[in-house]
XYZ file of C-alpha atoms in Angstrom:
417
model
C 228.310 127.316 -37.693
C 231.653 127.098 -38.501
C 232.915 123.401 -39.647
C 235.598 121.319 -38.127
C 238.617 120.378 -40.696
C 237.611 117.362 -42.122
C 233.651 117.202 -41.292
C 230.613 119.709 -41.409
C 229.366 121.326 -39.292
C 226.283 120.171 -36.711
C 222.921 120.332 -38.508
C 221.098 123.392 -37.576
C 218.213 122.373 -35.389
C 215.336 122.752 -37.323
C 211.679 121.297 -36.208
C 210.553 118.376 -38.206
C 207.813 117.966 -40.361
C 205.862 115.250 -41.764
C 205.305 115.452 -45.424
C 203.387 111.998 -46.362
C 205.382 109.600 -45.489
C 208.643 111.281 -45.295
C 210.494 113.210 -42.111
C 212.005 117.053 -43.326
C 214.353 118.451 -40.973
C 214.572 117.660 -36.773
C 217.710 115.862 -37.758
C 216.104 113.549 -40.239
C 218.336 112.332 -42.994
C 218.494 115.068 -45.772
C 215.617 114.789 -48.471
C 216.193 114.648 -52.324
C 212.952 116.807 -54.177
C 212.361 117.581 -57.690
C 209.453 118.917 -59.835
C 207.876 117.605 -62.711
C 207.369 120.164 -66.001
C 204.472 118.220 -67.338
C 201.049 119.984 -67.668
C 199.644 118.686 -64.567
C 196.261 118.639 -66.483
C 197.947 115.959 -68.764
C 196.863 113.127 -66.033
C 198.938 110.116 -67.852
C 202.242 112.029 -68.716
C 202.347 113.559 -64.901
C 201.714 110.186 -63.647
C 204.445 108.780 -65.894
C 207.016 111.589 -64.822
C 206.291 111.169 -61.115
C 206.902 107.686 -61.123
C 209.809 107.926 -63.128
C 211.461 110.384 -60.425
C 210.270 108.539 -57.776
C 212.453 105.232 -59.418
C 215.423 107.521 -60.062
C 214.992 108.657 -55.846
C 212.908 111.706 -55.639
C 211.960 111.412 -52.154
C 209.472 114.496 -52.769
C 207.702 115.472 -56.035
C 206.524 119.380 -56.810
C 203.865 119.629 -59.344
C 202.111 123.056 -61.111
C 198.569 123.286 -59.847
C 197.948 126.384 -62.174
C 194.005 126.464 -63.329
C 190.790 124.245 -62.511
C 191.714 121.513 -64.981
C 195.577 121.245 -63.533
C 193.268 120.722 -59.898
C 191.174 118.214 -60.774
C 193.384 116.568 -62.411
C 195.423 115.975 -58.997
C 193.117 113.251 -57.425
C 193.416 111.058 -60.625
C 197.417 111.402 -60.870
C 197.294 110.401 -57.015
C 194.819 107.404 -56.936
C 196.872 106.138 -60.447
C 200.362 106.446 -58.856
C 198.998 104.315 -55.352
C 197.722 102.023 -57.926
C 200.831 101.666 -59.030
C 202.718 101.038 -55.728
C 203.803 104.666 -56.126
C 203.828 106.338 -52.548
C 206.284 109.431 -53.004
C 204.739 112.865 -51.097
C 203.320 115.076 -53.964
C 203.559 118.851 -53.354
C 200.794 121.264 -54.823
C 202.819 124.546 -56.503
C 200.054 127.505 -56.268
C 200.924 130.887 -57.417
C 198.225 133.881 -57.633
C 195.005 131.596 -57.739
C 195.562 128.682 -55.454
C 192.953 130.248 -52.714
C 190.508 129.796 -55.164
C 191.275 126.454 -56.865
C 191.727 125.099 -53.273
C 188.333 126.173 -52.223
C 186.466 124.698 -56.058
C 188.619 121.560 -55.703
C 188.914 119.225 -52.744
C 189.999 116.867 -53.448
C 192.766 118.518 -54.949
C 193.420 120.098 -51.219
C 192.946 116.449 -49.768
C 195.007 114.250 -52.426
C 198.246 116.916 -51.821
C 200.687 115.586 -49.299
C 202.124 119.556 -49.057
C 201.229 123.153 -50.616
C 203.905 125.477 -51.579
C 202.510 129.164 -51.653
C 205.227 131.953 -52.532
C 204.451 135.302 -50.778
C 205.779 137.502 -53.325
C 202.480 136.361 -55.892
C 199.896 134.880 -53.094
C 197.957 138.177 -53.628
C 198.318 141.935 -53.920
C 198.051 145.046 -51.763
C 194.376 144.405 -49.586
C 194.051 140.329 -50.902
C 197.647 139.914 -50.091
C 196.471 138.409 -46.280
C 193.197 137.401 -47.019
C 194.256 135.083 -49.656
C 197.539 133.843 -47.999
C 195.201 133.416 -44.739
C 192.542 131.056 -46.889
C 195.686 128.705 -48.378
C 196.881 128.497 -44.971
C 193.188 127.545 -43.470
C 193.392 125.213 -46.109
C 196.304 123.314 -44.975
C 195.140 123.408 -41.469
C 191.622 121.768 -42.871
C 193.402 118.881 -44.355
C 196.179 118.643 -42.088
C 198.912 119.279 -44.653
C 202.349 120.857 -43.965
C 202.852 124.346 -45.943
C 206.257 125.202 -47.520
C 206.377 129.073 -47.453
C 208.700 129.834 -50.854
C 210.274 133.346 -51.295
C 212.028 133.677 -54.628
C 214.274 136.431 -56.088
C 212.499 136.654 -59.057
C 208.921 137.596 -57.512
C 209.377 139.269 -54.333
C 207.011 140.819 -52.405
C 207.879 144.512 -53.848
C 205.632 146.393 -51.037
C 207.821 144.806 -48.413
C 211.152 145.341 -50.700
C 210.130 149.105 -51.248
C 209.460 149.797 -47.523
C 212.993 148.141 -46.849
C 214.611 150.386 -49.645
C 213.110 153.841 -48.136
C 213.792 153.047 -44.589
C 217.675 152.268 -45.875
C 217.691 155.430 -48.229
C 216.917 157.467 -44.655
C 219.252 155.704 -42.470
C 222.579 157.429 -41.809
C 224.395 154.833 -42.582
C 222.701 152.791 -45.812
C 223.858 149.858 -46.878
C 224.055 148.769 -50.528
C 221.015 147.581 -52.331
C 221.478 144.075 -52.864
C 221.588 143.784 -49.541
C 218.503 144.955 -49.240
C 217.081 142.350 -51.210
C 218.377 139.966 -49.484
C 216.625 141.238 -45.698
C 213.438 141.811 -48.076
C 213.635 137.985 -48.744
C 214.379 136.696 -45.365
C 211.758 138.967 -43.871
C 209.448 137.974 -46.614
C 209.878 134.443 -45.366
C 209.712 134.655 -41.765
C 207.101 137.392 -41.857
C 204.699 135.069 -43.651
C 205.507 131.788 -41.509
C 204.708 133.968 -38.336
C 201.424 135.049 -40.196
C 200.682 131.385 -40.681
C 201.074 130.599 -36.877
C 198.854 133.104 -36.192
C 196.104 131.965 -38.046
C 197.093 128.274 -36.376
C 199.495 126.509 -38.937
C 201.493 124.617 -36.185
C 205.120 125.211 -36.468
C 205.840 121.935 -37.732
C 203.623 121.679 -40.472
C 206.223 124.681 -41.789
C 208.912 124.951 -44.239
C 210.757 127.929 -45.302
C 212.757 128.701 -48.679
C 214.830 131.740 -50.011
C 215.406 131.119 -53.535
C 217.834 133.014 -55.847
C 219.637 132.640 -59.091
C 223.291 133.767 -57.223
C 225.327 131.421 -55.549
C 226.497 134.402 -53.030
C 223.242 135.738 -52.341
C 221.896 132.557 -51.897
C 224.500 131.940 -49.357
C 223.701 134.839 -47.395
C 220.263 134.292 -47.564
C 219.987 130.926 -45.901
C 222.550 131.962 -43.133
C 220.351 134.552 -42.621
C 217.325 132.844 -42.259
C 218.522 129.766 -39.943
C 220.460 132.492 -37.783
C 216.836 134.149 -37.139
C 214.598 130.814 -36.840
C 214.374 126.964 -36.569
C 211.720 126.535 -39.041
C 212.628 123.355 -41.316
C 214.540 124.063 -44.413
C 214.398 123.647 -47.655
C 217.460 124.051 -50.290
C 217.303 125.109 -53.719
C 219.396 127.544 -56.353
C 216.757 128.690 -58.273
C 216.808 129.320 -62.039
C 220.440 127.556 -61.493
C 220.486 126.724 -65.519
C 221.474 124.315 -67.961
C 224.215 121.229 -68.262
C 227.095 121.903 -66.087
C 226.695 125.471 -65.632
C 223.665 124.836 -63.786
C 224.970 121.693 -61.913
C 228.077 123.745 -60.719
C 226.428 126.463 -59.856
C 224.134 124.171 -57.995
C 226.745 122.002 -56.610
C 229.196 125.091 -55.319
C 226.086 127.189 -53.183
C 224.520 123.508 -51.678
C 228.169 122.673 -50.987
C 228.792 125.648 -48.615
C 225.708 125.638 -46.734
C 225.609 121.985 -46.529
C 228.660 121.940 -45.279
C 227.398 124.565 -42.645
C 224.771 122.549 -41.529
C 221.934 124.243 -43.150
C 219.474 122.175 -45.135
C 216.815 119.496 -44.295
C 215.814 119.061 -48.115
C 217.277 120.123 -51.608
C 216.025 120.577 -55.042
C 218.784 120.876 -57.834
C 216.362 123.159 -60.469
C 218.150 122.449 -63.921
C 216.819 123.516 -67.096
C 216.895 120.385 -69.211
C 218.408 119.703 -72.950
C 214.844 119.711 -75.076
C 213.503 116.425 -74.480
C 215.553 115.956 -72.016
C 215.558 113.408 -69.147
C 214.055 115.335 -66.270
C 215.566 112.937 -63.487
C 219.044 114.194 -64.132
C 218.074 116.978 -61.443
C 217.744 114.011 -58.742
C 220.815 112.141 -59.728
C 223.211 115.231 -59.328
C 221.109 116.273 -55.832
C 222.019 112.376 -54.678
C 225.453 112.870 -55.802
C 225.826 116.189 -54.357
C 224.549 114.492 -50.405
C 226.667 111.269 -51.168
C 230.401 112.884 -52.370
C 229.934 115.339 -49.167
C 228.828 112.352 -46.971
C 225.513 112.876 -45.707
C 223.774 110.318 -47.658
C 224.426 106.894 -49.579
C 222.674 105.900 -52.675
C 224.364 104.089 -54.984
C 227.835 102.297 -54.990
C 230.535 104.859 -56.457
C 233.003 103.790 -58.753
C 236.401 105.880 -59.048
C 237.814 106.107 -62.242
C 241.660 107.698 -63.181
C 240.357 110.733 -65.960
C 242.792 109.398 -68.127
C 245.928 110.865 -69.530
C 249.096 110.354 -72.204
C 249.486 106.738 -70.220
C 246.134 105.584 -70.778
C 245.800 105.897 -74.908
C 243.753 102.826 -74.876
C 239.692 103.456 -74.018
C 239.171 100.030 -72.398
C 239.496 101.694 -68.857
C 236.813 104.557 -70.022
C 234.525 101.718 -71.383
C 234.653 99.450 -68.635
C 234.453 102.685 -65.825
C 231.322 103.818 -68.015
C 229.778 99.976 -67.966
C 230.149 98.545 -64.675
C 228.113 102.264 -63.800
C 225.760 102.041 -65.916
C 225.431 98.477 -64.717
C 224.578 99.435 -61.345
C 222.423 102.255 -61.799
C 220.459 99.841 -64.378
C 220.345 97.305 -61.523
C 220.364 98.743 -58.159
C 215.941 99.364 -57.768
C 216.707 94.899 -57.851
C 219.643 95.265 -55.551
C 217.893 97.194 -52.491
C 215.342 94.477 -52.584
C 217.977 91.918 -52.831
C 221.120 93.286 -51.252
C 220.897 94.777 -48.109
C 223.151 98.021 -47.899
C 224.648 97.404 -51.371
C 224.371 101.109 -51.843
C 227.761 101.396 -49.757
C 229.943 99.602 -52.194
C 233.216 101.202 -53.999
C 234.410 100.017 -56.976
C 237.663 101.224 -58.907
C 238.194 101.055 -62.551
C 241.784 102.839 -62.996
C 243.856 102.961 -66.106
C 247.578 102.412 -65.303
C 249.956 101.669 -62.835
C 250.829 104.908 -61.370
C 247.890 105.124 -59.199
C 245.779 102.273 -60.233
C 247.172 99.278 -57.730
C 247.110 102.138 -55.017
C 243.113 103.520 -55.435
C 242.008 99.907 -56.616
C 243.447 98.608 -52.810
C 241.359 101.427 -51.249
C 238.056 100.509 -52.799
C 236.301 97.045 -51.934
C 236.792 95.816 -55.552
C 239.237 97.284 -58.051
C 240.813 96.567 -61.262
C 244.083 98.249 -62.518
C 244.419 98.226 -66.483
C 247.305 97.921 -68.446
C 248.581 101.581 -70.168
C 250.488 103.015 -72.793
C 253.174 100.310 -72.745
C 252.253 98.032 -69.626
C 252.303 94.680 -69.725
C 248.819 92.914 -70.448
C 247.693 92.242 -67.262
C 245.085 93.762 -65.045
C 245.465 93.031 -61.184
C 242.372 93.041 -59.485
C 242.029 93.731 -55.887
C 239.567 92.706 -53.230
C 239.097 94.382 -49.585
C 242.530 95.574 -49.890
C 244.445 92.777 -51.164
C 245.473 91.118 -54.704
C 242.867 88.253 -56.006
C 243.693 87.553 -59.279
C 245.406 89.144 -62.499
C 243.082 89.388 -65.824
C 244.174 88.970 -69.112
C 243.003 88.685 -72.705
C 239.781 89.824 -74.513
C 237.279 89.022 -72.112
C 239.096 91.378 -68.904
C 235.899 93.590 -68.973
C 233.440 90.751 -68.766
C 235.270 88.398 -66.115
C 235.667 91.877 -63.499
C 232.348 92.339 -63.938
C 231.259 89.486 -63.197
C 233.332 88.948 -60.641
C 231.905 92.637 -59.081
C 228.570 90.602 -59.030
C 229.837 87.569 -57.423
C 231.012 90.243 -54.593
C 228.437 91.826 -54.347
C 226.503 88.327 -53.900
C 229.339 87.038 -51.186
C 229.085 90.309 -49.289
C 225.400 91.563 -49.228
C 223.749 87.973 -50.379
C 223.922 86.673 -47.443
C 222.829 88.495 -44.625
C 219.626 89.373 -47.314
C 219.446 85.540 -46.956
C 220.064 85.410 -43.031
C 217.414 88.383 -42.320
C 214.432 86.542 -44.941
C 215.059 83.160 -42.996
């Protein structure tokens, strides 16, 4: 799957599945997914965490179903967030028990829109099937879609051991870490085949292979969509904190995005304590939006900056008009029909600020180091008006919301009428 210069490659044809009320994979747009790290037990503060992804555009939300009181809690946090016009797919997370807490809660099973079981910790040595088998009669119960997780960091080590013999006899071994990486693939597909035996149709499946590496994780998912067209789901796993973690994040989605392989992703940062936990869906919208495969919000270019642009008005204005429309676009989408699709430019001097400010549909070039006072603006290619005095950063932006009003208003007008 190789791309073409210029564009990526063809999706890879995965079989859709219905999770709620959203479409993963068959060549449905690409779905944003995060996780809240609330005690799911805590019915108020999961509620409030849920709906505050959903707002920031978590199109799936994981939560922990760990012991009995995380389960029944689940029914409550549903019923409260339909209450409150919240309708974003929540996704059970068992590990070791969930057989159990599945079977003593159902409504737990039957409020879920998805469970995620991980066959590295589903059960061990002789419970190993029969407790995978009872999460998967589960889902075939209630009619929910299963999303079979292998991770790095708890693989199955039966099926990893057998793999490391039979390489130690071969005559020509390959290194260990490769290995790993077959353990997890097989670990993956092994278990999804297990599930279609016991009856979990084969779109009511999705299949991960989560490491910490970028490289491995690479290989991994090539792997896995070279061998099956199960629906995918993306993730660099334990990726970190701040930018290390959105980098690494950013540079392994890149690649296999870019190859076509992906039907959902889940950017797994560690946050700052106290941190705001939507950051993780932000950078997974910007990842799908700068690569193309998805529009969100309106971008706004900015010039970094340099010995030209000593004065900060470019940095404020850049850092206010997007905070403006991040604040404002949940109004807009109601409002402004396809408003997401907007470019604005807030550039700093004349070397490339007249040039990027033409390319966007409204720009502004500031005055630098030395420049006369004036601040062209530029509209759909071509020169409006010129700004000067005190007030430059309050007439552009209002004039970016008079746009906005003459381009989108109207056929939001048109369509109500």
């Amino acid at each position: 799957m190789t791309p073409t210069l210029g564009a990526p490659a063809p999706r890879h044809k995965s079989v859709a599945v219905k999770v709620g009320n959203v479409i993963v994979g068959g060549g449905a747009p690409i779905v944003v997914q995060s996780m809240t790290n609330t005690d799911t037990a805590d019915i108020n503060a999961t509620v409030q965490q849920v709906a505050a992804l959903s707002r920031a555009g978590s199109e799936i939300v994981r939560i922990t179903v760990d012991r009995d009181e995380a389960a029944a809690a689940v029914p409550h946090i549903k019923e409260k967030l339909l209450k409150m016009g919240v309708q974003t797919p929540i996704v059970g997370d068992f590990h070791y028990i969930g057989h159990k807490l599945l079977a003593e809660h159902p409504g737990c099973a039957e409020a879920l829109d998805k469970y995620r079981i991980n066959p590295g910790n589903v059960g061990f040595k002789d419970k190993r099937d029969r407790q995978f088998s009872a999460i998967v009669e589960f889902a075939i119960k209630h009619g929910k879609p299963v999303r079979i997780g292998a991770n790095w960091g708890s693989l199955d080590q039966e099926l990893l051991t057998h793999l490391m013999d039979e390489n130690a006899k071969s005559a020509a071994p390959i290194e260990a870490r490769a290995v790993m990486r077959e353990a997890m693939v097989q670990s993956a597909l092994l278990s999804a085949a297990r599930a279609e035996e016991i009856g979990l149709p084969r779109d009511r499946i999705i299949l991960s292979v989560k490491v910490s590496a970028v490289q491995d994780l690479i290989a991994c998912y090539q792997e896995l969509v070279r061998r099956s067209d199960y629906a995918v789901h993306l993730g660099l796993t334990e990726a970190g904190m701040g930018s290390k973690g959105i980098v690494a994040s950013s540079a392994a989605l890149g690649v296999l995005l870019q190859q076509g392989i992906g039907d959902t992703i889940r950017i797994s940062l560690t946050p700052e304590p106290g941190g705001d936990r939507t950051v993780e869906v932000k950078v997974a919208q910007e990842i799908l939006q700068t690569m193309g495969f998805r529009v969100f919000v309106p971008l706004v270019a900015a010039c970094p900056g340099c010995g030209r642009t000593t004065s900060t008005t470019f940095q404020e204005l850049a850092r206010d008009i997007q905070s403006f429309i991040h604040t404002s676009m949940p109004e807009w989408k109601k409002v402004y029909p396809g408003v997401e699709g907007l470019n604005v430019a807030v550039m700093g001097c004349i070397v490339n600020g007249p040039g990027e400010s033409k390319h966007a549909d409204i720009g502004i070039s500031l005055p630098g180091t030395g420049e006369s006072p004036a601040a062209p603006v530029f509209i759909d290619g071509k020169k409006v008006a010129t700004l000067r005095g005190d007030q430059v950063a309050k007439d552009f932006q209002k004039m970016v919301i008079d746009y906005i009003e003459n381009r989108f208003g109207h056929g939001s007008r048109t369509a109500a009428e």
